[in-house]
């Protein structure tokens, strides 16, 4: 069964460093998302991406965050200068259809620890 | 914020049916009702969705009230593997409050006893 894959599974970084989290969405999907979940808290939307551009972003997704689909298969989330509060599990998701019926397929997540 | 209300937690016995309720009294006519679940240490997983009619799939059934102000996710025979957080989410096609994203609330923690 096709799945969304994310790398790395766990990354530890120092505050202020740049981090890139990578995702390989399901191959025929058109809609891509990043979510995050701070330990013990809700799953929070960060950004959605469609047709090679951001379609929506949350307040969390400030200038320190960026997304890219560099080669038609990968979908990356970059955090330019990490803060302690960026420590979280980051989930990538993809969907073949948009709202309101599209089913999102989530990856297993990348755990980011900022020291 | 998600416009649904779910109990914080529920408990079930293994191999018994589980009915997970969700209230969405302000639902609009074009809102679809989606259910996702999140197993421990995993990403969310799609369970089922519906608009007006009851829906069945291999994982669960979704019963939607006639006035659509509430719905119930039914797991016909709970297993230990069904222990997870279950999220009831409204999703609309209009690019307004929901846009194209899913908005997760706190969900219901389902515990399954053996």
PDB file of C-alpha atoms in Angstrom:
ATOM      1  CA  UNK A   1       0.000   0.000   0.000  1.00  0.00           C
ATOM      2  CA  UNK A   2       1.421   3.422  -0.912  1.00  0.00           C
ATOM      3  CA  UNK A   3       2.545   5.514   2.006  1.00  0.00           C
ATOM      4  CA  UNK A   4       3.989   8.887   2.886  1.00  0.00           C
ATOM      5  CA  UNK A   5       7.585   8.609   4.051  1.00  0.00           C
ATOM      6  CA  UNK A   6       9.432  11.134   6.177  1.00  0.00           C
ATOM      7  CA  UNK A   7      13.073  11.626   7.015  1.00  0.00           C
ATOM      8  CA  UNK A   8      14.739  11.929   9.395  1.00  0.00           C
ATOM      9  CA  UNK A   9      12.704  10.117  12.006  1.00  0.00           C
ATOM     10  CA  UNK A  10      14.456  12.095  14.724  1.00  0.00           C
ATOM     11  CA  UNK A  11      16.687  15.138  14.536  1.00  0.00           C
ATOM     12  CA  UNK A  12      18.434  16.918  17.366  1.00  0.00           C
ATOM     13  CA  UNK A  13      19.685  20.414  16.666  1.00  0.00           C
ATOM     14  CA  UNK A  14      21.020  23.443  18.464  1.00  0.00           C
ATOM     15  CA  UNK A  15      18.912  26.569  18.784  1.00  0.00           C
ATOM     16  CA  UNK A  16      19.497  28.891  15.859  1.00  0.00           C
ATOM     17  CA  UNK A  17      20.443  26.150  13.415  1.00  0.00           C
ATOM     18  CA  UNK A  18      18.624  25.471  10.167  1.00  0.00           C
ATOM     19  CA  UNK A  19      16.681  22.249   9.818  1.00  0.00           C
ATOM     20  CA  UNK A  20      15.197  20.606   6.740  1.00  0.00           C
ATOM     21  CA  UNK A  21      12.576  17.918   7.147  1.00  0.00           C
ATOM     22  CA  UNK A  22      11.894  15.774   4.115  1.00  0.00           C
ATOM     23  CA  UNK A  23       8.781  14.038   2.921  1.00  0.00           C
ATOM     24  CA  UNK A  24       8.003  11.822  -0.037  1.00  0.00           C
ATOM     25  CA  UNK A  25       4.254  12.048  -0.629  1.00  0.00           C
ATOM     26  CA  UNK A  26       2.245   9.367  -2.402  1.00  0.00           C
ATOM     27  CA  UNK A  27       3.149   9.609  -6.057  1.00  0.00           C
ATOM     28  CA  UNK A  28      -0.124  10.648  -7.711  1.00  0.00           C
ATOM     29  CA  UNK A  29      -1.174  13.034  -4.972  1.00  0.00           C
ATOM     30  CA  UNK A  30      -1.610  16.728  -5.638  1.00  0.00           C
ATOM     31  CA  UNK A  31      -2.160  18.284  -2.232  1.00  0.00           C
ATOM     32  CA  UNK A  32       0.549  18.427   0.396  1.00  0.00           C
ATOM     33  CA  UNK A  33       0.528  19.480   4.020  1.00  0.00           C
ATOM     34  CA  UNK A  34       2.721  19.942   7.040  1.00  0.00           C
ATOM     35  CA  UNK A  35       1.366  19.631  10.548  1.00  0.00           C
ATOM     36  CA  UNK A  36       3.104  19.612  13.887  1.00  0.00           C
ATOM     37  CA  UNK A  37       2.317  18.226  17.312  1.00  0.00           C
ATOM     38  CA  UNK A  38       4.038  19.439  20.428  1.00  0.00           C
ATOM     39  CA  UNK A  39       4.247  16.665  23.020  1.00  0.00           C
ATOM     40  CA  UNK A  40       0.891  16.172  24.709  1.00  0.00           C
ATOM     41  CA  UNK A  41      -0.864  18.779  22.590  1.00  0.00           C
ATOM     42  CA  UNK A  42      -3.135  18.915  19.561  1.00  0.00           C
ATOM     43  CA  UNK A  43      -2.108  18.302  15.985  1.00  0.00           C
ATOM     44  CA  UNK A  44      -1.655  21.787  14.495  1.00  0.00           C
ATOM     45  CA  UNK A  45      -1.864  22.786  10.859  1.00  0.00           C
ATOM     46  CA  UNK A  46       1.172  24.579   9.458  1.00  0.00           C
ATOM     47  CA  UNK A  47       0.806  24.846   5.694  1.00  0.00           C
ATOM     48  CA  UNK A  48      -0.880  23.393   2.640  1.00  0.00           C
ATOM     49  CA  UNK A  49       0.642  23.312  -0.831  1.00  0.00           C
ATOM     50  CA  UNK A  50      -1.020  22.792  -4.186  1.00  0.00           C
ATOM     51  CA  UNK A  51      -0.044  23.500  -7.763  1.00  0.00           C
ATOM     52  CA  UNK A  52       3.480  24.469  -6.716  1.00  0.00           C
ATOM     53  CA  UNK A  53       2.443  27.156  -4.323  1.00  0.00           C
ATOM     54  CA  UNK A  54       1.268  27.617  -0.775  1.00  0.00           C
ATOM     55  CA  UNK A  55      -2.517  27.511  -0.694  1.00  0.00           C
ATOM     56  CA  UNK A  56      -2.907  28.228   2.992  1.00  0.00           C
ATOM     57  CA  UNK A  57      -0.749  28.741   6.055  1.00  0.00           C
ATOM     58  CA  UNK A  58      -1.327  29.162   9.754  1.00  0.00           C
ATOM     59  CA  UNK A  59      -0.053  31.836  12.128  1.00  0.00           C
ATOM     60  CA  UNK A  60       2.637  29.404  13.246  1.00  0.00           C
ATOM     61  CA  UNK A  61       4.085  29.331   9.730  1.00  0.00           C
ATOM     62  CA  UNK A  62       6.014  32.599   9.954  1.00  0.00           C
ATOM     63  CA  UNK A  63       9.046  33.827   8.011  1.00  0.00           C
ATOM     64  CA  UNK A  64      11.248  31.231   9.684  1.00  0.00           C
ATOM     65  CA  UNK A  65       9.391  28.458   7.865  1.00  0.00           C
ATOM     66  CA  UNK A  66       9.401  27.613   4.188  1.00  0.00           C
ATOM     67  CA  UNK A  67       8.286  24.714   2.031  1.00  0.00           C
ATOM     68  CA  UNK A  68       9.501  23.471  -1.279  1.00  0.00           C
ATOM     69  CA  UNK A  69       8.778  20.746  -3.766  1.00  0.00           C
ATOM     70  CA  UNK A  70      12.172  20.760  -5.450  1.00  0.00           C
ATOM     71  CA  UNK A  71      11.967  17.806  -7.792  1.00  0.00           C
ATOM     72  CA  UNK A  72       8.371  16.686  -8.177  1.00  0.00           C
ATOM     73  CA  UNK A  73       8.680  13.922  -5.626  1.00  0.00           C
ATOM     74  CA  UNK A  74      10.016  15.427  -2.409  1.00  0.00           C
ATOM     75  CA  UNK A  75       8.239  17.959  -0.250  1.00  0.00           C
ATOM     76  CA  UNK A  76      10.423  19.715   2.298  1.00  0.00           C
ATOM     77  CA  UNK A  77       9.873  21.888   5.329  1.00  0.00           C
ATOM     78  CA  UNK A  78      12.721  24.219   6.266  1.00  0.00           C
ATOM     79  CA  UNK A  79      13.066  26.007   9.563  1.00  0.00           C
ATOM     80  CA  UNK A  80      15.726  28.698   9.128  1.00  0.00           C
ATOM     81  CA  UNK A  81      16.672  29.430  12.716  1.00  0.00           C
ATOM     82  CA  UNK A  82      15.225  26.961  15.151  1.00  0.00           C
ATOM     83  CA  UNK A  83      13.861  27.956  18.524  1.00  0.00           C
ATOM     84  CA  UNK A  84      13.311  25.829  21.598  1.00  0.00           C
ATOM     85  CA  UNK A  85       9.564  26.005  21.006  1.00  0.00           C
ATOM     86  CA  UNK A  86       9.965  24.393  17.574  1.00  0.00           C
ATOM     87  CA  UNK A  87      10.577  21.087  19.334  1.00  0.00           C
ATOM     88  CA  UNK A  88       7.726  18.894  18.160  1.00  0.00           C
ATOM     89  CA  UNK A  89       6.719  16.009  15.958  1.00  0.00           C
ATOM     90  CA  UNK A  90       6.268  17.188  12.391  1.00  0.00           C
ATOM     91  CA  UNK A  91       3.870  15.300  10.151  1.00  0.00           C
ATOM     92  CA  UNK A  92       3.712  15.475   6.406  1.00  0.00           C
ATOM     93  CA  UNK A  93       0.490  14.527   4.638  1.00  0.00           C
ATOM     94  CA  UNK A  94      -0.711  14.234   1.074  1.00  0.00           C
ATOM     95  CA  UNK A  95      -4.034  13.864  -0.649  1.00  0.00           C
ATOM     96  CA  UNK A  96      -5.246  13.160  -4.176  1.00  0.00           C
ATOM     97  CA  UNK A  97      -8.267  15.407  -3.706  1.00  0.00           C
ATOM     98  CA  UNK A  98      -8.882  18.647  -1.927  1.00  0.00           C
ATOM     99  CA  UNK A  99     -11.635  19.633   0.418  1.00  0.00           C
ATOM    100  CA  UNK A 100     -14.218  18.628   1.313  1.00  0.00           C
ATOM    101  CA  UNK A 101     -13.814  14.907   0.664  1.00  0.00           C
ATOM    102  CA  UNK A 102     -10.108  14.317   0.133  1.00  0.00           C
ATOM    103  CA  UNK A 103      -8.561  11.809   2.483  1.00  0.00           C
ATOM    104  CA  UNK A 104      -5.232  12.888   3.945  1.00  0.00           C
ATOM    105  CA  UNK A 105      -2.497  10.278   4.243  1.00  0.00           C
ATOM    106  CA  UNK A 106      -0.014  11.093   6.986  1.00  0.00           C
ATOM    107  CA  UNK A 107       3.561  10.009   7.415  1.00  0.00           C
ATOM    108  CA  UNK A 108       5.010   8.600  10.616  1.00  0.00           C
ATOM    109  CA  UNK A 109       6.479  11.951  11.534  1.00  0.00           C
ATOM    110  CA  UNK A 110       9.857  13.537  12.155  1.00  0.00           C
ATOM    111  CA  UNK A 111      10.660  14.322  15.753  1.00  0.00           C
ATOM    112  CA  UNK A 112      12.594  17.572  16.098  1.00  0.00           C
ATOM    113  CA  UNK A 113      14.391  18.320  19.338  1.00  0.00           C
ATOM    114  CA  UNK A 114      15.892  21.787  19.692  1.00  0.00           C
ATOM    115  CA  UNK A 115      18.447  22.203  22.471  1.00  0.00           C
TER     116      UNK A 115
ATOM    117  CA  UNK B   1     -10.898  26.160  15.724  1.00  0.00           C
ATOM    118  CA  UNK B   2     -12.705  22.910  15.065  1.00  0.00           C
ATOM    119  CA  UNK B   3     -16.451  23.278  15.615  1.00  0.00           C
ATOM    120  CA  UNK B   4     -17.022  19.874  17.129  1.00  0.00           C
ATOM    121  CA  UNK B   5     -17.425  18.616  20.686  1.00  0.00           C
ATOM    122  CA  UNK B   6     -16.254  15.186  21.763  1.00  0.00           C
ATOM    123  CA  UNK B   7     -15.866  13.507  25.146  1.00  0.00           C
ATOM    124  CA  UNK B   8     -12.326  13.664  26.466  1.00  0.00           C
ATOM    125  CA  UNK B   9     -12.061   9.927  26.920  1.00  0.00           C
ATOM    126  CA  UNK B  10     -13.963   6.677  26.681  1.00  0.00           C
ATOM    127  CA  UNK B  11     -13.279   3.124  27.682  1.00  0.00           C
ATOM    128  CA  UNK B  12     -14.339  -0.078  25.993  1.00  0.00           C
ATOM    129  CA  UNK B  13     -13.891  -3.788  26.419  1.00  0.00           C
ATOM    130  CA  UNK B  14     -12.122  -5.768  23.762  1.00  0.00           C
ATOM    131  CA  UNK B  15     -14.383  -7.339  21.130  1.00  0.00           C
ATOM    132  CA  UNK B  16     -17.329  -5.167  22.114  1.00  0.00           C
ATOM    133  CA  UNK B  17     -18.814  -2.392  19.969  1.00  0.00           C
ATOM    134  CA  UNK B  18     -17.769   1.189  20.646  1.00  0.00           C
ATOM    135  CA  UNK B  19     -19.856   4.248  19.899  1.00  0.00           C
ATOM    136  CA  UNK B  20     -17.851   7.465  19.796  1.00  0.00           C
ATOM    137  CA  UNK B  21     -20.111  10.556  19.789  1.00  0.00           C
ATOM    138  CA  UNK B  22     -19.486  13.936  18.227  1.00  0.00           C
ATOM    139  CA  UNK B  23     -21.636  17.057  18.476  1.00  0.00           C
ATOM    140  CA  UNK B  24     -21.515  19.651  15.739  1.00  0.00           C
ATOM    141  CA  UNK B  25     -24.561  21.784  16.337  1.00  0.00           C
ATOM    142  CA  UNK B  26     -23.380  24.646  14.087  1.00  0.00           C
ATOM    143  CA  UNK B  27     -22.657  22.421  11.089  1.00  0.00           C
ATOM    144  CA  UNK B  28     -23.427  24.007   7.727  1.00  0.00           C
ATOM    145  CA  UNK B  29     -25.131  22.291   4.830  1.00  0.00           C
ATOM    146  CA  UNK B  30     -21.870  21.794   2.942  1.00  0.00           C
ATOM    147  CA  UNK B  31     -19.724  20.545   5.836  1.00  0.00           C
ATOM    148  CA  UNK B  32     -18.530  16.981   5.522  1.00  0.00           C
ATOM    149  CA  UNK B  33     -17.940  15.029   8.727  1.00  0.00           C
ATOM    150  CA  UNK B  34     -14.546  13.360   8.828  1.00  0.00           C
ATOM    151  CA  UNK B  35     -13.082  11.009  11.396  1.00  0.00           C
ATOM    152  CA  UNK B  36      -9.398  10.409  11.852  1.00  0.00           C
ATOM    153  CA  UNK B  37      -7.547   8.539  14.548  1.00  0.00           C
ATOM    154  CA  UNK B  38      -4.041   8.704  15.909  1.00  0.00           C
ATOM    155  CA  UNK B  39      -2.482   5.582  17.315  1.00  0.00           C
ATOM    156  CA  UNK B  40       0.265   6.090  19.924  1.00  0.00           C
ATOM    157  CA  UNK B  41       3.458   7.506  18.408  1.00  0.00           C
ATOM    158  CA  UNK B  42       2.005   7.573  14.893  1.00  0.00           C
ATOM    159  CA  UNK B  43       0.591  10.111  12.477  1.00  0.00           C
ATOM    160  CA  UNK B  44      -3.142  10.597  12.130  1.00  0.00           C
ATOM    161  CA  UNK B  45      -4.980   8.031  10.028  1.00  0.00           C
ATOM    162  CA  UNK B  46      -8.171   8.506   8.022  1.00  0.00           C
ATOM    163  CA  UNK B  47     -11.113   6.471   9.269  1.00  0.00           C
ATOM    164  CA  UNK B  48     -14.265   7.543   7.446  1.00  0.00           C
ATOM    165  CA  UNK B  49     -16.251  10.530   6.233  1.00  0.00           C
ATOM    166  CA  UNK B  50     -19.827  11.341   5.311  1.00  0.00           C
ATOM    167  CA  UNK B  51     -22.230  14.135   4.464  1.00  0.00           C
ATOM    168  CA  UNK B  52     -25.799  13.048   5.221  1.00  0.00           C
ATOM    169  CA  UNK B  53     -26.209   9.316   4.877  1.00  0.00           C
ATOM    170  CA  UNK B  54     -24.724   6.697   7.127  1.00  0.00           C
ATOM    171  CA  UNK B  55     -21.476   5.267   5.793  1.00  0.00           C
ATOM    172  CA  UNK B  56     -19.683   1.976   6.230  1.00  0.00           C
ATOM    173  CA  UNK B  57     -16.161   0.912   5.393  1.00  0.00           C
ATOM    174  CA  UNK B  58     -13.793  -1.810   6.469  1.00  0.00           C
ATOM    175  CA  UNK B  59     -12.694   0.142   9.527  1.00  0.00           C
ATOM    176  CA  UNK B  60     -15.899   1.566  10.944  1.00  0.00           C
ATOM    177  CA  UNK B  61     -19.401   2.895  10.436  1.00  0.00           C
ATOM    178  CA  UNK B  62     -20.510   6.494  10.629  1.00  0.00           C
ATOM    179  CA  UNK B  63     -24.022   7.232  11.784  1.00  0.00           C
ATOM    180  CA  UNK B  64     -25.164  10.789  11.084  1.00  0.00           C
ATOM    181  CA  UNK B  65     -28.199  12.237  12.818  1.00  0.00           C
ATOM    182  CA  UNK B  66     -31.045  13.345  10.610  1.00  0.00           C
ATOM    183  CA  UNK B  67     -30.511  17.000  11.544  1.00  0.00           C
ATOM    184  CA  UNK B  68     -26.737  16.509  11.123  1.00  0.00           C
ATOM    185  CA  UNK B  69     -26.041  18.176  14.443  1.00  0.00           C
ATOM    186  CA  UNK B  70     -24.352  15.059  15.747  1.00  0.00           C
ATOM    187  CA  UNK B  71     -22.697  11.900  14.514  1.00  0.00           C
ATOM    188  CA  UNK B  72     -21.384   8.669  15.946  1.00  0.00           C
ATOM    189  CA  UNK B  73     -18.384   6.645  14.904  1.00  0.00           C
ATOM    190  CA  UNK B  74     -19.033   2.969  15.462  1.00  0.00           C
ATOM    191  CA  UNK B  75     -16.278   0.415  15.838  1.00  0.00           C
ATOM    192  CA  UNK B  76     -18.104  -2.889  15.609  1.00  0.00           C
ATOM    193  CA  UNK B  77     -15.617  -4.977  17.581  1.00  0.00           C
ATOM    194  CA  UNK B  78     -12.945  -3.056  19.394  1.00  0.00           C
ATOM    195  CA  UNK B  79      -9.482  -4.553  19.507  1.00  0.00           C
ATOM    196  CA  UNK B  80      -6.465  -3.460  21.508  1.00  0.00           C
ATOM    197  CA  UNK B  81      -5.127  -1.984  18.294  1.00  0.00           C
ATOM    198  CA  UNK B  82      -8.082   0.441  18.210  1.00  0.00           C
ATOM    199  CA  UNK B  83      -6.804   2.259  21.295  1.00  0.00           C
ATOM    200  CA  UNK B  84      -6.130   5.726  19.935  1.00  0.00           C
ATOM    201  CA  UNK B  85      -7.251   9.337  19.912  1.00  0.00           C
ATOM    202  CA  UNK B  86     -10.274   9.734  17.642  1.00  0.00           C
ATOM    203  CA  UNK B  87     -10.903  13.074  15.984  1.00  0.00           C
ATOM    204  CA  UNK B  88     -14.199  14.272  14.567  1.00  0.00           C
ATOM    205  CA  UNK B  89     -13.536  17.066  12.055  1.00  0.00           C
ATOM    206  CA  UNK B  90     -15.769  19.182   9.849  1.00  0.00           C
ATOM    207  CA  UNK B  91     -14.472  19.988   6.415  1.00  0.00           C
ATOM    208  CA  UNK B  92     -15.983  22.355   3.897  1.00  0.00           C
ATOM    209  CA  UNK B  93     -15.223  23.151   0.317  1.00  0.00           C
ATOM    210  CA  UNK B  94     -15.388  26.893   0.857  1.00  0.00           C
ATOM    211  CA  UNK B  95     -12.055  28.589   1.264  1.00  0.00           C
ATOM    212  CA  UNK B  96     -12.889  30.388   4.441  1.00  0.00           C
ATOM    213  CA  UNK B  97     -12.322  29.279   7.959  1.00  0.00           C
ATOM    214  CA  UNK B  98     -11.409  25.758   6.966  1.00  0.00           C
ATOM    215  CA  UNK B  99      -9.838  26.397   3.605  1.00  0.00           C
ATOM    216  CA  UNK B 100      -8.388  23.194   2.351  1.00  0.00           C
ATOM    217  CA  UNK B 101      -7.003  21.956   5.637  1.00  0.00           C
ATOM    218  CA  UNK B 102      -8.129  19.652   8.394  1.00  0.00           C
ATOM    219  CA  UNK B 103      -8.401  21.295  11.799  1.00  0.00           C
ATOM    220  CA  UNK B 104      -7.801  18.860  14.639  1.00  0.00           C
ATOM    221  CA  UNK B 105      -9.378  19.321  18.046  1.00  0.00           C
ATOM    222  CA  UNK B 106      -8.472  17.450  21.204  1.00  0.00           C
ATOM    223  CA  UNK B 107     -10.387  14.328  20.175  1.00  0.00           C
ATOM    224  CA  UNK B 108     -11.526  11.399  22.302  1.00  0.00           C
ATOM    225  CA  UNK B 109      -8.963   9.114  23.887  1.00  0.00           C
ATOM    226  CA  UNK B 110     -10.284   5.579  23.493  1.00  0.00           C
ATOM    227  CA  UNK B 111      -8.939   3.007  25.894  1.00  0.00           C
ATOM    228  CA  UNK B 112      -9.618  -0.663  25.172  1.00  0.00           C
ATOM    229  CA  UNK B 113      -9.475  -3.168  28.000  1.00  0.00           C
ATOM    230  CA  UNK B 114      -8.645  -6.797  27.431  1.00  0.00           C
TER     231      UNK B 114
END
